[in-house]
Amino acid sequence: MHAEQQLSKSLKPRHLSMIAIAGVIGAGLFVGSGAAIQQAGPGILLAYMAAGIVVILVMRMLGEMAAANPETGSFSTYADKALGRWAGFSIGWLYAWFWIIVLGIEATAGAAILHRWVPGVDQWAWALVLMVLLTLTNLGSVKSYGEFEFWFASIKVTAIVLFLIAGIAAILGLMPGVPAPGMANLLENGGFLPNGPGAVLAGVLVVVFSFFGAEIATIAAGESADPVGAVKKAVKSTVWRILIFYIGSIAIVVTLLPWNSASVAKSPYVAVIELYGIPGAGTIMDIVVLTSVLSCLNSGLYTASRMLFSLSKRGDAPKSWARISKRGVPATAVLASTVVGFITVGLNYIAPDTVFIFLVNTSGAIALFVWLVISASQLILRRRMGGSAEGLSLKMWLFPYLTWVAIISIVALLIGMEILESTRESLLLSVALAVVVVALGLWRYRKGAPVPATGPATGEAKVVTTAGAPTS
């Protein structure tokens, strides 16, 4: 096999570590958390914990499968083996669609910040610049993607670590000019659950999507020299990443400031930085949010292109998307993702309140669909082993009990989306899209014929039956 037929394995351990961290630190944490706090008060901490537990369980299950068989298609290829070719086809396309839509959302968000700094340049022009920049980065080499993501993630992590250190100092009364708040903000202003436990349950639906992206590390691991080691490290670190970065930073916000203050609703992190007396809090947070946006754009384009590449290698997307450049990059798949990304950016300016919001809503529940497929795949594949974990380098805890806990929790979240009026439309449109894609998958594989599937990130074909057992 010629070198140009293989994906480059140039991602280093430091790249994978930061990609894993960056996957769960998005602009939603810095900006979207304000709305969640306003909804549930200090009790939002319980929502973050509940959502975090679900994500930790899902990542553990995905890690078990990825460590046993690291592939660029990740959970899509495992769905092939566990549920059938129609399932891998369906979840792969839905996942790629999710990240392509994210390109339009994040490019617009980043452009809005840049337009505030340089109002002389139209916002659409900034969006175009960001899309072109990140496209060139992804076309260059996987190492250039890894380097960009490493530095983007480093900025985000540094910002949160400094925020946490300053927050702990303020809570302990060690910050000059900031009186120690004690438990006042947690227990006063209506108490820990000012809007009742129902608000916390609704808050779970708001925050759960903030954690989506942790699975990117299992996709990127296929382009590292030690994919199994990278997967194990990323999965095992999920617990402390969620505990420290999300729950830790939100705990500081609701401890230092009243949950119902207008400043917390607008931007909780800016409000805390202003409490510290640091000048230019808004600009500082704009820089951090812009970094998060660029990171999400970078990862979104990478992830969508790799999923399209994997689908192509399995015969589920145009063959041309499996072409790999001399730099070891699936350039055609990158460009295919970019073209649709550019279209979504354009739609956000041409018809933001109609076509674009419709497209965004079709991706609203895809995260839960992905987690449900991961859980079901792990349950089925492990049971085919007789429930034994012998030979697995990374194992799901308390199988099958915690697997079922995750499945039931995800189904409950989907039901919650139907009950909650603010998320109902997004769920229904996502389900409608899923029904169409699944119908196409079932029609395509109605005879259950075996189809070539790729080996771990190499493009080498092997036959995988609908039962999922590799045959030579």
PDB file of N, CA, C and O in Angstrom, residues 309-357:
ATOM      1  N   PHE A 309     -15.121  10.701   5.498  1.00  0.00           N
ATOM      2  CA  PHE A 309     -14.071   9.821   4.970  1.00  0.00           C
ATOM      3  C   PHE A 309     -14.365   8.371   5.342  1.00  0.00           C
ATOM      4  O   PHE A 309     -14.300   7.471   4.501  1.00  0.00           O
ATOM      5  N   SER A 310     -14.711   8.137   6.605  1.00  0.00           N
ATOM      6  CA  SER A 310     -15.016   6.781   7.063  1.00  0.00           C
ATOM      7  C   SER A 310     -16.238   6.219   6.340  1.00  0.00           C
ATOM      8  O   SER A 310     -16.242   5.056   5.922  1.00  0.00           O
ATOM      9  N   LEU A 311     -17.268   7.045   6.179  1.00  0.00           N
ATOM     10  CA  LEU A 311     -18.460   6.607   5.453  1.00  0.00           C
ATOM     11  C   LEU A 311     -18.117   6.246   4.013  1.00  0.00           C
ATOM     12  O   LEU A 311     -18.615   5.252   3.463  1.00  0.00           O
ATOM     13  N   SER A 312     -17.251   7.039   3.402  1.00  0.00           N
ATOM     14  CA  SER A 312     -16.838   6.776   2.031  1.00  0.00           C
ATOM     15  C   SER A 312     -16.084   5.453   1.922  1.00  0.00           C
ATOM     16  O   SER A 312     -16.323   4.657   1.006  1.00  0.00           O
ATOM     17  N   LYS A 313     -15.183   5.194   2.866  1.00  0.00           N
ATOM     18  CA  LYS A 313     -14.412   3.952   2.832  1.00  0.00           C
ATOM     19  C   LYS A 313     -15.317   2.733   2.998  1.00  0.00           C
ATOM     20  O   LYS A 313     -14.995   1.645   2.524  1.00  0.00           O
ATOM     21  N   ARG A 314     -16.452   2.929   3.664  1.00  0.00           N
ATOM     22  CA  ARG A 314     -17.387   1.822   3.861  1.00  0.00           C
ATOM     23  C   ARG A 314     -18.452   1.769   2.770  1.00  0.00           C
ATOM     24  O   ARG A 314     -19.408   1.001   2.861  1.00  0.00           O
ATOM     25  N   GLY A 315     -18.327   2.620   1.759  1.00  0.00           N
ATOM     26  CA  GLY A 315     -19.271   2.613   0.656  1.00  0.00           C
ATOM     27  C   GLY A 315     -20.551   3.364   0.910  1.00  0.00           C
ATOM     28  O   GLY A 315     -21.524   3.231   0.171  1.00  0.00           O
ATOM     29  N   ASP A 316     -20.562   4.206   1.969  1.00  0.00           N
ATOM     30  CA  ASP A 316     -21.781   4.929   2.336  1.00  0.00           C
ATOM     31  C   ASP A 316     -21.766   6.392   1.930  1.00  0.00           C
ATOM     32  O   ASP A 316     -22.672   7.150   2.299  1.00  0.00           O
ATOM     33  N   ALA A 317     -20.745   6.808   1.217  1.00  0.00           N
ATOM     34  CA  ALA A 317     -20.633   8.180   0.724  1.00  0.00           C
ATOM     35  C   ALA A 317     -19.863   8.124  -0.592  1.00  0.00           C
ATOM     36  O   ALA A 317     -19.271   7.084  -0.911  1.00  0.00           O
ATOM     37  N   PRO A 318     -19.874   9.193  -1.390  1.00  0.00           N
ATOM     38  CA  PRO A 318     -19.146   9.176  -2.660  1.00  0.00           C
ATOM     39  C   PRO A 318     -17.699   8.694  -2.514  1.00  0.00           C
ATOM     40  O   PRO A 318     -17.006   9.073  -1.561  1.00  0.00           O
ATOM     41  N   LYS A 319     -17.248   7.855  -3.432  1.00  0.00           N
ATOM     42  CA  LYS A 319     -15.913   7.270  -3.352  1.00  0.00           C
ATOM     43  C   LYS A 319     -14.811   8.323  -3.323  1.00  0.00           C
ATOM     44  O   LYS A 319     -13.758   8.131  -2.710  1.00  0.00           O
ATOM     45  N   SER A 320     -15.067   9.450  -4.010  1.00  0.00           N
ATOM     46  CA  SER A 320     -14.032  10.491  -4.098  1.00  0.00           C
ATOM     47  C   SER A 320     -13.677  11.067  -2.733  1.00  0.00           C
ATOM     48  O   SER A 320     -12.576  11.575  -2.531  1.00  0.00           O
ATOM     49  N   TRP A 321     -14.590  10.964  -1.769  1.00  0.00           N
ATOM     50  CA  TRP A 321     -14.341  11.530  -0.439  1.00  0.00           C
ATOM     51  C   TRP A 321     -13.321  10.714   0.354  1.00  0.00           C
ATOM     52  O   TRP A 321     -12.872  11.144   1.409  1.00  0.00           O
ATOM     53  N   ALA A 322     -12.966   9.546  -0.167  1.00  0.00           N
ATOM     54  CA  ALA A 322     -11.963   8.712   0.507  1.00  0.00           C
ATOM     55  C   ALA A 322     -10.554   8.992  -0.011  1.00  0.00           C
ATOM     56  O   ALA A 322      -9.593   8.403   0.479  1.00  0.00           O
ATOM     57  N   ARG A 323     -10.431   9.881  -0.981  1.00  0.00           N
ATOM     58  CA  ARG A 323      -9.104  10.194  -1.518  1.00  0.00           C
ATOM     59  C   ARG A 323      -8.258  10.910  -0.468  1.00  0.00           C
ATOM     60  O   ARG A 323      -8.729  11.813   0.220  1.00  0.00           O
ATOM     61  N   ILE A 324      -7.014  10.482  -0.374  1.00  0.00           N
ATOM     62  CA  ILE A 324      -6.108  11.045   0.625  1.00  0.00           C
ATOM     63  C   ILE A 324      -4.960  11.747  -0.086  1.00  0.00           C
ATOM     64  O   ILE A 324      -4.362  11.209  -1.017  1.00  0.00           O
ATOM     65  N   SER A 325      -4.655  12.957   0.346  1.00  0.00           N
ATOM     66  CA  SER A 325      -3.589  13.744  -0.273  1.00  0.00           C
ATOM     67  C   SER A 325      -2.221  13.204   0.136  1.00  0.00           C
ATOM     68  O   SER A 325      -2.101  12.330   0.999  1.00  0.00           O
ATOM     69  N   LYS A 326      -1.186  13.754  -0.478  1.00  0.00           N
ATOM     70  CA  LYS A 326       0.183  13.338  -0.151  1.00  0.00           C
ATOM     71  C   LYS A 326       0.540  13.658   1.293  1.00  0.00           C
ATOM     72  O   LYS A 326       1.463  13.087   1.855  1.00  0.00           O
ATOM     73  N   ARG A 327      -0.190  14.598   1.889  1.00  0.00           N
ATOM     74  CA  ARG A 327       0.055  14.955   3.291  1.00  0.00           C
ATOM     75  C   ARG A 327      -0.705  14.046   4.260  1.00  0.00           C
ATOM     76  O   ARG A 327      -0.666  14.255   5.474  1.00  0.00           O
ATOM     77  N   GLY A 328      -1.423  13.058   3.711  1.00  0.00           N
ATOM     78  CA  GLY A 328      -2.157  12.138   4.567  1.00  0.00           C
ATOM     79  C   GLY A 328      -3.485  12.682   5.045  1.00  0.00           C
ATOM     80  O   GLY A 328      -3.990  12.268   6.089  1.00  0.00           O
ATOM     81  N   VAL A 329      -4.077  13.612   4.284  1.00  0.00           N
ATOM     82  CA  VAL A 329      -5.338  14.253   4.667  1.00  0.00           C
ATOM     83  C   VAL A 329      -6.432  13.880   3.664  1.00  0.00           C
ATOM     84  O   VAL A 329      -6.190  13.915   2.456  1.00  0.00           O
ATOM     85  N   PRO A 330      -7.639  13.535   4.122  1.00  0.00           N
ATOM     86  CA  PRO A 330      -8.749  13.289   3.193  1.00  0.00           C
ATOM     87  C   PRO A 330      -9.279  14.624   2.659  1.00  0.00           C
ATOM     88  O   PRO A 330     -10.337  15.108   3.074  1.00  0.00           O
ATOM     89  N   ALA A 331      -8.527  15.204   1.736  1.00  0.00           N
ATOM     90  CA  ALA A 331      -8.781  16.582   1.293  1.00  0.00           C
ATOM     91  C   ALA A 331     -10.170  16.757   0.693  1.00  0.00           C
ATOM     92  O   ALA A 331     -10.830  17.776   0.926  1.00  0.00           O
ATOM     93  N   THR A 332     -10.625  15.785  -0.083  1.00  0.00           N
ATOM     94  CA  THR A 332     -11.945  15.900  -0.712  1.00  0.00           C
ATOM     95  C   THR A 332     -13.051  15.913   0.341  1.00  0.00           C
ATOM     96  O   THR A 332     -14.027  16.661   0.226  1.00  0.00           O
ATOM     97  N   ALA A 333     -12.897  15.098   1.377  1.00  0.00           N
ATOM     98  CA  ALA A 333     -13.884  15.085   2.460  1.00  0.00           C
ATOM     99  C   ALA A 333     -13.876  16.405   3.223  1.00  0.00           C
ATOM    100  O   ALA A 333     -14.927  16.905   3.629  1.00  0.00           O
ATOM    101  N   VAL A 334     -12.691  16.983   3.402  1.00  0.00           N
ATOM    102  CA  VAL A 334     -12.589  18.291   4.060  1.00  0.00           C
ATOM    103  C   VAL A 334     -13.329  19.342   3.238  1.00  0.00           C
ATOM    104  O   VAL A 334     -14.109  20.144   3.770  1.00  0.00           O
ATOM    105  N   LEU A 335     -13.101  19.335   1.928  1.00  0.00           N
ATOM    106  CA  LEU A 335     -13.749  20.315   1.049  1.00  0.00           C
ATOM    107  C   LEU A 335     -15.263  20.096   1.005  1.00  0.00           C
ATOM    108  O   LEU A 335     -16.027  21.065   0.952  1.00  0.00           O
ATOM    109  N   ALA A 336     -15.692  18.839   1.017  1.00  0.00           N
ATOM    110  CA  ALA A 336     -17.135  18.551   1.007  1.00  0.00           C
ATOM    111  C   ALA A 336     -17.791  19.128   2.257  1.00  0.00           C
ATOM    112  O   ALA A 336     -18.866  19.730   2.195  1.00  0.00           O
ATOM    113  N   SER A 337     -17.131  18.965   3.404  1.00  0.00           N
ATOM    114  CA  SER A 337     -17.660  19.525   4.651  1.00  0.00           C
ATOM    115  C   SER A 337     -17.686  21.041   4.586  1.00  0.00           C
ATOM    116  O   SER A 337     -18.639  21.686   5.038  1.00  0.00           O
ATOM    117  N   THR A 338     -16.641  21.612   4.011  1.00  0.00           N
ATOM    118  CA  THR A 338     -16.511  23.063   3.944  1.00  0.00           C
ATOM    119  C   THR A 338     -17.585  23.685   3.057  1.00  0.00           C
ATOM    120  O   THR A 338     -18.148  24.727   3.399  1.00  0.00           O
ATOM    121  N   VAL A 339     -17.870  23.055   1.928  1.00  0.00           N
ATOM    122  CA  VAL A 339     -18.864  23.598   0.989  1.00  0.00           C
ATOM    123  C   VAL A 339     -20.210  23.759   1.685  1.00  0.00           C
ATOM    124  O   VAL A 339     -20.843  24.824   1.622  1.00  0.00           O
ATOM    125  N   VAL A 340     -20.656  22.711   2.368  1.00  0.00           N
ATOM    126  CA  VAL A 340     -21.933  22.789   3.080  1.00  0.00           C
ATOM    127  C   VAL A 340     -21.836  23.792   4.221  1.00  0.00           C
ATOM    128  O   VAL A 340     -22.776  24.519   4.521  1.00  0.00           O
ATOM    129  N   GLY A 341     -20.647  23.837   4.862  1.00  0.00           N
ATOM    130  CA  GLY A 341     -20.431  24.817   5.920  1.00  0.00           C
ATOM    131  C   GLY A 341     -20.581  26.240   5.425  1.00  0.00           C
ATOM    132  O   GLY A 341     -21.206  27.084   6.082  1.00  0.00           O
ATOM    133  N   PHE A 342     -20.020  26.523   4.248  1.00  0.00           N
ATOM    134  CA  PHE A 342     -20.156  27.851   3.650  1.00  0.00           C
ATOM    135  C   PHE A 342     -21.625  28.171   3.351  1.00  0.00           C
ATOM    136  O   PHE A 342     -22.073  29.308   3.536  1.00  0.00           O
ATOM    137  N   ILE A 343     -22.344  27.166   2.886  1.00  0.00           N
ATOM    138  CA  ILE A 343     -23.771  27.363   2.587  1.00  0.00           C
ATOM    139  C   ILE A 343     -24.537  27.730   3.857  1.00  0.00           C
ATOM    140  O   ILE A 343     -25.371  28.646   3.860  1.00  0.00           O
ATOM    141  N   THR A 344     -24.247  27.018   4.968  1.00  0.00           N
ATOM    142  CA  THR A 344     -24.953  27.314   6.219  1.00  0.00           C
ATOM    143  C   THR A 344     -24.611  28.705   6.736  1.00  0.00           C
ATOM    144  O   THR A 344     -25.465  29.400   7.276  1.00  0.00           O
ATOM    145  N   VAL A 345     -23.348  29.122   6.559  1.00  0.00           N
ATOM    146  CA  VAL A 345     -22.962  30.481   6.952  1.00  0.00           C
ATOM    147  C   VAL A 345     -23.760  31.498   6.143  1.00  0.00           C
ATOM    148  O   VAL A 345     -24.292  32.479   6.672  1.00  0.00           O
ATOM    149  N   GLY A 346     -23.855  31.261   4.819  1.00  0.00           N
ATOM    150  CA  GLY A 346     -24.605  32.171   3.961  1.00  0.00           C
ATOM    151  C   GLY A 346     -26.073  32.239   4.349  1.00  0.00           C
ATOM    152  O   GLY A 346     -26.666  33.324   4.399  1.00  0.00           O
ATOM    153  N   LEU A 347     -26.649  31.073   4.661  1.00  0.00           N
ATOM    154  CA  LEU A 347     -28.053  31.042   5.061  1.00  0.00           C
ATOM    155  C   LEU A 347     -28.292  31.798   6.359  1.00  0.00           C
ATOM    156  O   LEU A 347     -29.366  32.358   6.574  1.00  0.00           O
ATOM    157  N   ASN A 348     -27.291  31.836   7.225  1.00  0.00           N
ATOM    158  CA  ASN A 348     -27.444  32.546   8.488  1.00  0.00           C
ATOM    159  C   ASN A 348     -27.565  34.053   8.277  1.00  0.00           C
ATOM    160  O   ASN A 348     -28.111  34.768   9.109  1.00  0.00           O
ATOM    161  N   TYR A 349     -27.055  34.541   7.155  1.00  0.00           N
ATOM    162  CA  TYR A 349     -27.178  35.965   6.849  1.00  0.00           C
ATOM    163  C   TYR A 349     -28.359  36.256   5.932  1.00  0.00           C
ATOM    164  O   TYR A 349     -28.982  37.307   6.020  1.00  0.00           O
ATOM    165  N   ILE A 350     -28.693  35.300   5.060  1.00  0.00           N
ATOM    166  CA  ILE A 350     -29.794  35.503   4.118  1.00  0.00           C
ATOM    167  C   ILE A 350     -31.149  35.262   4.785  1.00  0.00           C
ATOM    168  O   ILE A 350     -32.088  36.049   4.619  1.00  0.00           O
ATOM    169  N   ALA A 351     -31.237  34.156   5.554  1.00  0.00           N
ATOM    170  CA  ALA A 351     -32.515  33.796   6.190  1.00  0.00           C
ATOM    171  C   ALA A 351     -32.272  33.254   7.592  1.00  0.00           C
ATOM    172  O   ALA A 351     -32.511  32.073   7.876  1.00  0.00           O
ATOM    173  N   PRO A 352     -31.795  34.102   8.506  1.00  0.00           N
ATOM    174  CA  PRO A 352     -31.419  33.632   9.856  1.00  0.00           C
ATOM    175  C   PRO A 352     -32.584  33.105  10.673  1.00  0.00           C
ATOM    176  O   PRO A 352     -32.414  32.202  11.483  1.00  0.00           O
ATOM    177  N   ASP A 353     -33.780  33.681  10.482  1.00  0.00           N
ATOM    178  CA  ASP A 353     -34.920  33.312  11.317  1.00  0.00           C
ATOM    179  C   ASP A 353     -35.811  32.242  10.700  1.00  0.00           C
ATOM    180  O   ASP A 353     -36.812  31.847  11.298  1.00  0.00           O
ATOM    181  N   THR A 354     -35.449  31.784   9.514  1.00  0.00           N
ATOM    182  CA  THR A 354     -36.283  30.772   8.861  1.00  0.00           C
ATOM    183  C   THR A 354     -35.462  29.534   8.505  1.00  0.00           C
ATOM    184  O   THR A 354     -35.436  28.549   9.249  1.00  0.00           O
ATOM    185  N   VAL A 355     -34.763  29.592   7.381  1.00  0.00           N
ATOM    186  CA  VAL A 355     -34.029  28.416   6.897  1.00  0.00           C
ATOM    187  C   VAL A 355     -32.927  28.004   7.862  1.00  0.00           C
ATOM    188  O   VAL A 355     -32.800  26.827   8.219  1.00  0.00           O
ATOM    189  N   PHE A 356     -32.131  28.971   8.331  1.00  0.00           N
ATOM    190  CA  PHE A 356     -30.991  28.625   9.185  1.00  0.00           C
ATOM    191  C   PHE A 356     -31.444  28.036  10.516  1.00  0.00           C
ATOM    192  O   PHE A 356     -30.925  27.016  10.963  1.00  0.00           O
ATOM    193  N   ILE A 357     -32.416  28.659  11.150  1.00  0.00           N
ATOM    194  CA  ILE A 357     -32.872  28.147  12.443  1.00  0.00           C
ATOM    195  C   ILE A 357     -33.525  26.782  12.275  1.00  0.00           C
ATOM    196  O   ILE A 357     -33.443  25.918  13.163  1.00  0.00           O
TER     197      ILE A 357
END
